[in-house]
């Protein structure tokens, strides 16, 4: 693995090499805005740049804790999908020797007691606010973030739609999804499929007649849909857990050159 240099840190942060040197060594701190200092120190930490005691101390701090930050789900379907995800993720991280701590909100957005934060379905703006306050790695699951500094894992919706085309014929179905909080990901899905419905509540009468494609297994358990032609391309799978843990390990180890956006089939 190629070692990151101070020039790389400067390039990623969009500042000069001198600025990076001053900030990590605490020189002329009054010259730089808090935003600039946060950005430089965040990159120093995430990429394990270790020319100073500061960066070395970041790398050595291990708590064995991982925080899963999830939204307050408003519908029964959202709660059901989240429960399945939490069950699988909790079992996976237990096998890795980590304590998975669930939070629905953070009273203090600065976290010093975890090795990483996994954000489930978080909006990009909220994710960026959280990233500004923390030096531990952040992972986005089921949320699209326009920043290759962070790992993000979500469903390969183009693949799922290809499955729908094979089963029902192209355009001969409605793509029905339990609502996502991340608008960027929802926009991406809409560019892939014209007939998509996001369920933001428990009223299933909004689902039109005809064939249904979904990634949400909870829809199979709904009585009024049992006589409908419904095809599920499940997303709560072991492949998904493997992708999340792989990204987690790379983030915690500050792996360089790794692919940061992973689509799961």
C-alpha positions as a printed NumPy array, in Angstrom:
array([[  0.   ,   0.   ,   0.   ],
       [  1.468,   3.332,  -1.026],
       [  1.984,   5.691,   1.871],
       [  0.12 ,   8.98 ,   1.729],
       [  2.277,  12.104,   1.692],
       [  1.794,  15.616,   2.995],
       [  1.261,  16.691,  -0.627],
       [ -1.632,  14.237,  -0.892],
       [ -3.206,  15.64 ,   2.273],
       [ -2.856,  19.175,   0.916],
       [ -4.433,  18.191,  -2.403],
       [ -7.381,  16.432,  -0.764],
       [ -7.974,  19.357,   1.589],
       [ -7.527,  21.977,  -1.119],
       [ -4.825,  23.858,   0.79 ],
       [ -1.073,  24.338,   0.579],
       [  1.533,  21.969,   1.978],
       [  2.606,  24.702,   4.381],
       [ -0.948,  25.022,   5.683],
       [ -1.114,  21.278,   6.376],
       [  2.219,  21.397,   8.184],
       [  1.206,  24.367,  10.318],
       [ -2.165,  22.9  ,  11.272],
       [ -0.979,  19.418,  12.272],
       [  1.864,  20.927,  14.28 ],
       [ -0.244,  23.638,  15.911],
       [  1.679,  26.568,  14.414],
       [  0.029,  29.893,  13.512],
       [ -3.395,  28.428,  14.372],
       [ -5.017,  31.846,  14.39 ],
       [ -4.411,  32.135,  10.646],
       [ -6.876,  29.381,   9.734],
       [-10.618,  29.065,  10.027],
       [-12.121,  26.235,  12.103],
       [-13.492,  24.762,   8.854],
       [-10.009,  24.568,   7.281],
       [ -8.507,  22.993,  10.394],
       [-11.318,  20.438,  10.623],
       [-10.884,  19.46 ,   6.977],
       [ -7.124,  18.981,   7.252],
       [ -7.301,  17.016,  10.512],
       [-10.12 ,  14.869,   9.172],
       [ -8.061,  13.846,   6.131],
       [ -4.992,  13.29 ,   8.325],
       [ -7.062,  10.87 ,  10.383],
       [ -9.033,   9.141,   7.636],
       [ -5.924,   8.442,   5.558],
       [ -3.695,   7.661,   8.541],
       [ -1.085,  10.292,   7.639],
       [  1.481,   9.867,  10.415],
       [  4.256,  12.418,  10.45 ],
       [  3.305,  13.782,  13.826],
       [  2.306,  12.709,  17.31 ],
       [ -1.166,  14.046,  16.623],
       [ -1.802,  11.718,  13.708],
       [ -0.214,   8.79 ,  15.487],
       [ -2.497,   9.295,  18.476],
       [ -5.536,   9.167,  16.158],
       [ -4.415,   5.844,  14.725],
       [ -3.783,   4.293,  18.123],
       [ -7.152,   5.16 ,  19.671],
       [ -9.374,   2.075,  19.472],
       [-12.526,   1.722,  21.527],
       [-14.14 ,  -1.436,  20.144],
       [-17.378,   0.53 ,  19.717],
       [-19.275,   1.332,  16.536],
       [-22.227,   3.715,  16.457],
       [-25.122,   3.074,  14.097],
       [-27.01 ,   6.303,  13.561],
       [-30.497,   5.794,  12.17 ],
       [-33.521,   7.994,  11.656],
       [-36.76 ,   7.963,  13.618],
       [-38.897,   5.774,  11.375],
       [-42.441,   7.02 ,  10.921],
       [-44.121,   3.991,   9.333],
       [-44.527,   0.339,  10.241],
       [-42.819,  -0.699,   7.02 ],
       [-39.78 ,   1.48 ,   7.737],
       [-39.521,  -0.021,  11.219],
       [-39.775,  -3.562,   9.829],
       [-37.051,  -2.972,   7.243],
       [-34.802,  -1.282,   9.795],
       [-35.283,  -4.125,  12.284],
       [-34.114,  -6.728,   9.756],
       [-31.094,  -4.58 ,   8.929],
       [-30.197,  -4.05 ,  12.607],
       [-30.533,  -7.758,  13.368],
       [-28.113,  -8.735,  10.603],
       [-25.692,  -5.882,  11.252],
       [-25.6  ,  -6.498,  14.994],
       [-24.811, -10.18 ,  14.498],
       [-22.135,  -9.323,  11.908],
       [-20.292,  -6.812,  14.092],
       [-20.566,  -9.049,  17.139],
       [-18.654, -11.618,  15.104],
       [-15.98 ,  -8.996,  14.452],
       [-15.626,  -8.294,  18.182],
       [-17.294,  -4.855,  18.114],
       [-20.07 ,  -3.393,  20.232],
       [-22.755,  -1.913,  17.974],
       [-24.515,   1.021,  19.647],
       [-27.776,   2.232,  18.147],
       [-28.613,   5.938,  18.226],
       [-31.59 ,   7.676,  16.635],
       [-30.135,  11.106,  17.327],
       [-27.016,  12.642,  18.806],
       [-27.264,  15.185,  21.598],
       [-23.577,  15.861,  21.059],
       [-22.479,  15.543,  17.431],
       [-18.827,  15.185,  18.45 ],
       [-18.053,  11.518,  19.117],
       [-14.826,  10.379,  20.761],
       [-15.926,   6.971,  22.045],
       [-16.296,   5.004,  18.791],
       [-14.015,   3.67 ,  16.079],
       [-16.529,   4.55 ,  13.351],
       [-20.036,   5.868,  12.742],
       [-22.383,   4.07 ,  10.345],
       [-25.193,   6.296,   9.099],
       [-28.284,   4.494,   7.828],
       [-30.261,   6.351,   5.149],
       [-29.008,   9.738,   6.293],
       [-29.584,  12.921,   4.284],
       [-26.421,  14.327,   2.725],
       [-26.642,  17.66 ,   4.571],
       [-26.927,  15.967,   7.971],
       [-24.092,  13.571,   7.075],
       [-21.823,  16.492,   6.162],
       [-22.619,  18.303,   9.421],
       [-21.698,  15.181,  11.339],
       [-18.502,  14.746,   9.315],
       [-17.367,  18.256,  10.179],
       [-17.493,  17.505,  13.886],
       [-15.737,  14.135,  13.917],
       [-12.368,  12.673,  13.085],
       [-13.509,   9.036,  13.225],
       [-14.485,   7.375,   9.923],
       [-18.083,   7.793,   8.754],
       [-19.846,   5.282,   6.5  ],
       [-23.083,   5.947,   4.656],
       [-25.441,   2.993,   4.161],
       [-28.531,   3.464,   1.956],
       [-27.599,   7.079,   1.403],
       [-25.731,   8.726,  -1.449],
       [-23.036,  11.263,  -0.528],
       [-21.274,  13.328,  -3.183],
       [-17.882,  13.05 ,  -1.539],
       [-15.389,  10.29 ,  -2.315],
       [-13.664,  10.862,   1.01 ],
       [-16.311,   8.678,   2.65 ],
       [-17.344,   5.076,   2.071],
       [-20.929,   4.555,   0.957],
       [-22.85 ,   1.319,   0.418],
       [-26.25 ,   1.024,  -1.194],
       [-28.33 ,  -1.2  ,  -3.449],
       [-27.491,  -1.597,  -7.134],
       [-30.899,  -0.385,  -8.257],
       [-30.033,  -0.693, -11.952],
       [-29.447,  -4.407, -11.361],
       [-32.753,  -4.726,  -9.477],
       [-34.591,  -3.049, -12.349],
       [-32.916,  -5.436, -14.784],
       [-34.361,  -8.283, -12.726],
       [-37.785,  -6.663, -12.99 ],
       [-37.451,  -6.381, -16.758],
       [-36.593, -10.082, -16.96 ],
       [-39.559, -11.155, -14.833],
       [-42.294,  -8.787, -16.016],
       [-40.991,  -7.196, -19.204],
       [-39.518,  -3.717, -19.514],
       [-41.817,  -1.033, -18.126],
       [-44.498,  -3.564, -17.203],
       [-44.363,  -3.003, -13.439],
       [-44.183,  -0.414, -10.671],
       [-40.992,  -0.163,  -8.628],
       [-42.28 ,   0.133,  -5.045],
       [-39.86 ,   1.058,  -2.257],
       [-40.207,   1.806,   1.433],
       [-39.304,   5.493,   1.602],
       [-35.66 ,   6.534,   1.819],
       [-34.495,   9.656,   3.621],
       [-31.623,  10.424,   1.272],
       [-32.864,  12.658,  -1.561],
       [-29.769,  12.134,  -3.739],
       [-30.356,   8.386,  -3.809],
       [-34.06 ,   8.851,  -4.523],
       [-33.189,  11.137,  -7.437],
       [-30.811,   8.501,  -8.814],
       [-33.552,   5.872,  -8.643],
       [-35.984,   8.172, -10.45 ],
       [-33.493,   8.618, -13.294],
       [-33.38 ,   4.828, -13.664],
       [-37.126,   4.185, -13.487],
       [-40.077,   6.344, -14.528],
       [-42.636,   4.321, -12.593],
       [-41.345,   4.356,  -9.023],
       [-43.323,   4.787,  -5.806],
       [-41.798,   5.59 ,  -2.411],
       [-44.035,   4.515,   0.478],
       [-43.728,   7.154,   3.201],
       [-46.559,   5.782,   5.347],
       [-48.71 ,   2.716,   5.989],
       [-51.409,   3.511,   3.416],
       [-50.896,   0.823,   0.764],
       [-53.931,   1.886,  -1.258],
       [-51.568,   4.248,  -3.103],
       [-49.928,   1.255,  -4.807],
       [-51.34 ,   1.065,  -8.351],
       [-52.696,  -2.108,  -9.912],
       [-50.36 ,  -4.331, -11.859],
       [-47.008,  -5.993, -11.281],
       [-44.764,  -4.905,  -8.424],
       [-40.982,  -4.932,  -8.18 ],
       [-39.379,  -4.171,  -4.818],
       [-36.248,  -4.668,  -2.708],
       [-38.242,  -4.661,   0.545],
       [-39.117,  -8.153,   1.797],
       [-41.61 ,  -6.698,   4.284],
       [-44.047,  -6.1  ,   1.401],
       [-44.37 ,  -9.863,   0.944],
       [-46.043, -10.052,   4.351],
       [-48.816,  -7.566,   3.532],
       [-52.149,  -9.364,   3.128],
       [-53.602,  -7.094,   0.46 ],
       [-50.573,  -7.742,  -1.749],
       [-50.485, -11.536,  -1.437],
       [-52.579, -12.044,  -4.573],
       [-50.496,  -9.598,  -6.596],
       [-47.585, -10.473,  -8.858],
       [-44.694,  -9.259,  -6.748],
       [-40.984,  -9.859,  -7.322],
       [-38.431,  -9.095,  -4.598],
       [-34.735,  -8.419,  -5.156],
       [-33.814,  -8.434,  -1.441],
       [-31.283,  -5.961,  -0.089],
       [-30.918,  -7.235,   3.483],
       [-28.522, -10.009,   2.457],
       [-25.201, -11.446,   3.57 ],
       [-23.603,  -9.841,   0.502],
       [-24.739,  -6.481,   1.825],
       [-23.301,  -7.208,   5.266],
       [-20.025,  -8.303,   3.663],
       [-19.82 ,  -5.047,   1.694],
       [-20.472,  -2.957,   4.814],
       [-17.879,  -4.789,   6.905],
       [-15.319,  -4.607,   4.089],
       [-15.781,  -0.846,   3.831],
       [-15.728,  -0.544,   7.613],
       [-12.397,  -2.373,   7.861],
       [-10.865,  -0.272,   5.099],
       [-12.116,   2.926,   6.717],
       [-10.826,   2.009,  10.171],
       [ -7.486,   0.877,   8.729],
       [ -7.345,   4.06 ,   6.608],
       [ -6.829,   2.025,   3.44 ],
       [ -5.64 ,   4.092,   0.503],
       [ -6.72 ,   3.64 ,  -3.081],
       [ -9.86 ,   1.73 ,  -2.051],
       [-13.141,   2.105,  -3.931],
       [-15.381,   4.253,  -1.752],
       [-18.768,   3.67 ,  -3.422],
       [-19.988,   0.069,  -3.357],
       [-23.235,  -1.046,  -5.021],
       [-24.653,  -4.316,  -3.71 ],
       [-26.543,  -6.783,  -5.889]])
